Amino acid sequence: MKNLDIRQIHALCFDVDGTLSDTDDLYVERFLPFFRFFRDPLRAARRFVMWAESPGNFLMSIPDRLGFDDEIWRLYDWLNRRYPRPLRHFRLIPGVHEMLAQLASRYPMAIISARDERSTRAFLDHFGLTPFFQVIVTAITAEHTKPYPDPIFFAAQAMGVQPEHCLMIGDTTVDIRAGRRANAQTVGVLCGFGEQTELERCGAHLIVQQTPDILNVLRP
């Protein structure tokens, strides 16, 4: 694992699920009995709920590999418009709003999400985050979704920076792999799906416990 070169960071790219959003703990507790034999039942239940309530970033490369990601996501968008999912089981990770408000005055910022567009924008609007971002990249914005680098290339161009001057921040190996393939620097966060060992193995430049810790990392 390498250290970040702060001087080379001119723009920030954030994942959503597990990076900006978390699951509601009361909802998670309903699933605890099913995971009572796991080493860490609470973490296992949280990961299950996050997977069930979102597309699941770790699965997002499968349609790309089969060559029908656009068709899958158009169907997913249609299903979400017809049967919208409630946001009540998601919450904003504490400190994220304050972090984004401070960073937005110093960096252009992008959302890089494997979610569908409707639910991504609904989440950002619900928590008042939309004004912080110059560009919102969702599952079918670019030719391929994460772990391909295409979403970061798209966001970098929209923000007027080179991909190597972006910092990709996310909780899964999918985020780290996309960032590394775009030649961007990467930070893994441990408040979502990912485990430290797998994020390190994928080449994360830095790993932090919670997303708001980025403020200290990027402190001028």
Short mmCIF file of C-alpha atoms in Angstrom, two decimals:
data_model
loop_
_atom_site.label_atom_id
_atom_site.label_comp_id
_atom_site.label_asym_id
_atom_site.label_seq_id
_atom_site.Cartn_x
_atom_site.Cartn_y
_atom_site.Cartn_z
CA MET A 1 0.00 0.00 0.00
CA LYS A 2 1.40 3.38 -1.04
CA ASN A 3 0.92 6.84 0.34
CA LEU A 4 -1.05 9.45 -1.54
CA ASP A 5 0.67 12.23 -3.45
CA ILE A 6 -1.63 15.03 -2.31
CA ARG A 7 -0.06 17.53 -4.70
CA GLN A 8 -1.25 15.49 -7.68
CA ILE A 9 -4.90 15.37 -6.55
CA HIS A 10 -7.00 17.94 -8.42
CA ALA A 11 -10.46 16.29 -8.28
CA LEU A 12 -12.35 13.76 -6.17
CA CYS A 13 -14.53 10.83 -7.25
CA PHE A 14 -16.85 9.18 -4.71
CA ASP A 15 -18.68 5.88 -4.78
CA VAL A 16 -22.13 5.90 -3.12
CA ASP A 17 -23.13 2.61 -1.47
CA GLY A 18 -20.94 1.93 1.54
CA THR A 19 -18.97 5.13 0.94
CA LEU A 20 -21.52 7.92 1.36
CA SER A 21 -24.53 5.81 2.39
CA ASP A 22 -24.97 3.28 5.15
CA THR A 23 -27.82 0.99 6.14
CA ASP A 24 -30.27 1.75 8.91
CA ASP A 25 -29.11 -0.13 12.02
CA LEU A 26 -32.64 -0.89 13.26
CA TYR A 27 -33.44 -2.52 9.93
CA VAL A 28 -30.20 -4.50 10.03
CA GLU A 29 -31.04 -5.85 13.48
CA ARG A 30 -34.05 -7.66 12.03
CA PHE A 31 -31.65 -9.90 10.11
CA LEU A 32 -29.25 -10.62 12.96
CA PRO A 33 -30.81 -14.00 13.90
CA PHE A 34 -30.01 -15.33 10.42
CA PHE A 35 -26.33 -14.54 10.91
CA ARG A 36 -25.89 -15.59 14.53
CA PHE A 37 -23.35 -18.28 13.60
CA PHE A 38 -21.09 -15.82 11.77
CA ARG A 39 -17.94 -14.57 13.47
CA ASP A 40 -19.29 -11.00 13.28
CA PRO A 41 -23.11 -11.25 12.96
CA LEU A 42 -23.71 -7.49 12.85
CA ARG A 43 -21.22 -6.90 10.05
CA ALA A 44 -22.55 -9.88 8.10
CA ALA A 45 -26.13 -8.61 8.42
CA ARG A 46 -25.12 -5.09 7.36
CA ARG A 47 -23.34 -6.41 4.28
CA PHE A 48 -26.36 -8.52 3.37
CA VAL A 49 -28.77 -5.57 3.65
CA MET A 50 -26.45 -3.31 1.65
CA TRP A 51 -26.27 -5.94 -1.07
CA ALA A 52 -30.03 -6.55 -1.07
CA GLU A 53 -30.92 -2.84 -1.18
CA SER A 54 -28.46 -1.87 -3.92
CA PRO A 55 -27.22 -3.44 -7.15
CA GLY A 56 -24.16 -4.73 -5.30
CA ASN A 57 -20.96 -3.17 -6.63
CA PHE A 58 -19.07 -6.43 -6.51
CA LEU A 59 -21.45 -7.93 -9.10
CA MET A 60 -21.41 -5.01 -11.50
CA SER A 61 -18.64 -6.30 -13.75
CA ILE A 62 -20.61 -9.41 -14.78
CA PRO A 63 -22.94 -7.77 -17.36
CA ASP A 64 -19.94 -5.88 -18.80
CA ARG A 65 -18.03 -9.10 -19.35
CA LEU A 66 -21.01 -10.61 -21.14
CA GLY A 67 -21.46 -7.54 -23.31
CA PHE A 68 -25.00 -6.55 -22.32
CA ASP A 69 -24.52 -4.02 -19.53
CA ASP A 70 -26.62 -1.33 -21.28
CA GLU A 71 -29.57 -3.68 -21.69
CA ILE A 72 -29.38 -4.86 -18.07
CA TRP A 73 -29.31 -1.32 -16.73
CA ARG A 74 -32.12 -0.06 -18.95
CA LEU A 75 -34.23 -2.89 -17.57
CA TYR A 76 -33.12 -2.01 -14.04
CA ASP A 77 -34.05 1.67 -14.59
CA TRP A 78 -37.46 0.64 -15.92
CA LEU A 79 -38.10 -1.61 -12.90
CA ASN A 80 -37.12 1.18 -10.53
CA ARG A 81 -39.45 3.66 -12.20
CA ARG A 82 -42.30 1.16 -12.12
CA TYR A 83 -41.56 -0.20 -8.64
CA PRO A 84 -39.53 2.50 -6.87
CA ARG A 85 -37.53 1.40 -3.85
CA PRO A 86 -37.85 3.35 -0.60
CA LEU A 87 -34.84 5.19 0.82
CA ARG A 88 -35.86 4.62 4.42
CA HIS A 89 -33.40 1.76 4.94
CA PHE A 90 -30.42 3.93 3.99
CA ARG A 91 -28.81 6.69 5.97
CA LEU A 92 -26.01 9.11 5.35
CA ILE A 93 -22.76 8.08 6.99
CA PRO A 94 -22.23 10.52 9.88
CA GLY A 95 -19.96 13.39 8.95
CA VAL A 96 -20.29 12.92 5.18
CA HIS A 97 -22.37 16.05 4.54
CA GLU A 98 -19.92 18.24 6.46
CA MET A 99 -16.97 16.61 4.71
CA LEU A 100 -18.42 17.18 1.25
CA ALA A 101 -19.32 20.80 2.06
CA GLN A 102 -15.70 21.52 2.97
CA LEU A 103 -14.12 19.59 0.11
CA ALA A 104 -16.45 21.13 -2.49
CA SER A 105 -14.83 24.51 -1.90
CA ARG A 106 -11.42 23.07 -2.78
CA TYR A 107 -11.99 20.38 -5.42
CA PRO A 108 -14.36 19.59 -8.27
CA MET A 109 -16.12 16.38 -7.31
CA ALA A 110 -17.91 13.53 -9.07
CA ILE A 111 -20.13 10.61 -8.15
CA ILE A 112 -18.98 7.30 -9.65
CA SER A 113 -21.72 4.79 -8.87
CA ALA A 114 -22.75 1.38 -10.13
CA ARG A 115 -26.33 2.22 -9.12
CA ASP A 116 -29.02 3.11 -11.63
CA GLU A 117 -29.50 6.82 -12.29
CA ARG A 118 -32.89 7.16 -10.62
CA SER A 119 -31.88 5.78 -7.25
CA THR A 120 -28.51 7.56 -7.31
CA ARG A 121 -30.09 10.96 -7.86
CA ALA A 122 -32.88 10.20 -5.38
CA PHE A 123 -30.32 9.44 -2.68
CA LEU A 124 -28.25 12.56 -3.41
CA ASP A 125 -31.33 14.80 -3.54
CA HIS A 126 -32.80 13.31 -0.37
CA PHE A 127 -29.72 14.19 1.66
CA GLY A 128 -28.97 17.50 -0.06
CA LEU A 129 -25.73 16.31 -1.66
CA THR A 130 -26.42 17.02 -5.32
CA PRO A 131 -25.05 20.61 -5.33
CA PHE A 132 -21.63 19.37 -4.22
CA PHE A 133 -20.99 17.43 -7.43
CA GLN A 134 -20.08 18.66 -10.89
CA VAL A 135 -20.90 15.35 -12.55
CA ILE A 136 -22.89 12.24 -11.61
CA VAL A 137 -21.79 9.05 -13.34
CA THR A 138 -24.09 6.05 -12.93
CA ALA A 139 -24.22 2.52 -14.28
CA ILE A 140 -24.78 3.31 -17.97
CA THR A 141 -23.34 6.83 -18.25
CA ALA A 142 -20.09 5.52 -19.70
CA GLU A 143 -19.56 2.65 -22.11
CA HIS A 144 -18.73 0.30 -19.24
CA THR A 145 -19.23 0.55 -15.51
CA LYS A 146 -16.74 -0.19 -12.74
CA PRO A 147 -14.32 -1.97 -12.51
CA TYR A 148 -13.57 -0.62 -15.97
CA PRO A 149 -11.92 2.83 -15.90
CA ASP A 150 -14.49 4.37 -18.27
CA PRO A 151 -16.57 6.12 -15.55
CA ILE A 152 -13.47 7.86 -14.20
CA PHE A 153 -12.40 8.90 -17.69
CA PHE A 154 -15.88 10.35 -18.24
CA ALA A 155 -15.90 12.20 -14.91
CA ALA A 156 -12.37 13.54 -15.36
CA GLN A 157 -13.24 14.99 -18.75
CA ALA A 158 -16.41 16.59 -17.36
CA MET A 159 -14.42 18.15 -14.51
CA GLY A 160 -11.64 19.36 -16.80
CA VAL A 161 -8.83 17.32 -15.23
CA GLN A 162 -6.67 14.41 -16.28
CA PRO A 163 -7.64 11.00 -14.85
CA GLU A 164 -4.28 10.69 -13.10
CA HIS A 165 -5.14 13.82 -11.12
CA CYS A 166 -8.32 12.24 -9.71
CA LEU A 167 -8.70 10.51 -6.36
CA MET A 168 -11.15 7.59 -6.43
CA ILE A 169 -12.74 6.93 -3.03
CA GLY A 170 -14.74 3.77 -2.47
CA ASP A 171 -15.37 0.76 -0.28
CA THR A 172 -14.91 -2.16 -2.68
CA THR A 173 -12.25 -3.73 -4.85
CA VAL A 174 -14.37 -2.64 -7.82
CA ASP A 175 -13.70 1.01 -6.91
CA ILE A 176 -9.99 0.46 -6.37
CA ARG A 177 -9.56 -1.51 -9.59
CA ALA A 178 -11.39 1.15 -11.60
CA GLY A 179 -9.20 3.85 -10.11
CA ARG A 180 -5.95 2.00 -10.69
CA ARG A 181 -6.92 1.20 -14.28
CA ALA A 182 -7.58 4.91 -14.86
CA ASN A 183 -4.14 5.70 -13.38
CA ALA A 184 -5.87 7.63 -10.59
CA GLN A 185 -4.93 7.52 -6.94
CA THR A 186 -7.26 5.52 -4.72
CA VAL A 187 -8.53 5.45 -1.15
CA GLY A 188 -10.39 2.47 0.28
CA VAL A 189 -12.87 3.00 3.12
CA LEU A 190 -13.80 0.29 5.62
CA CYS A 191 -17.36 1.45 6.35
CA GLY A 192 -18.96 -0.57 3.55
CA PHE A 193 -18.53 -3.88 1.72
CA GLY A 194 -14.76 -4.10 1.52
CA GLU A 195 -12.23 -5.74 3.80
CA GLN A 196 -8.81 -4.23 4.41
CA THR A 197 -6.86 -7.18 3.07
CA GLU A 198 -8.71 -7.27 -0.25
CA LEU A 199 -8.49 -3.50 -0.71
CA GLU A 200 -4.75 -3.65 -0.05
CA ARG A 201 -4.39 -6.55 -2.47
CA CYS A 202 -6.05 -4.49 -5.22
CA GLY A 203 -3.51 -1.71 -4.72
CA ALA A 204 -5.32 0.97 -2.73
CA HIS A 205 -2.92 3.84 -2.10
CA LEU A 206 -4.47 4.45 1.31
CA ILE A 207 -7.15 2.86 3.50
CA VAL A 208 -9.20 4.74 6.11
CA GLN A 209 -11.83 3.57 8.58
CA GLN A 210 -14.59 6.04 7.67
CA THR A 211 -15.17 8.22 4.62
CA PRO A 212 -15.07 11.52 6.60
CA ASP A 213 -11.46 10.64 7.52
CA ILE A 214 -10.65 11.90 4.02
CA LEU A 215 -10.86 15.42 5.43
CA ASN A 216 -7.81 14.83 7.59
CA VAL A 217 -5.97 13.14 4.73
CA LEU A 218 -6.55 16.11 2.40
CA ARG A 219 -6.12 18.80 5.02
CA PRO A 220 -4.14 21.70 3.47
#
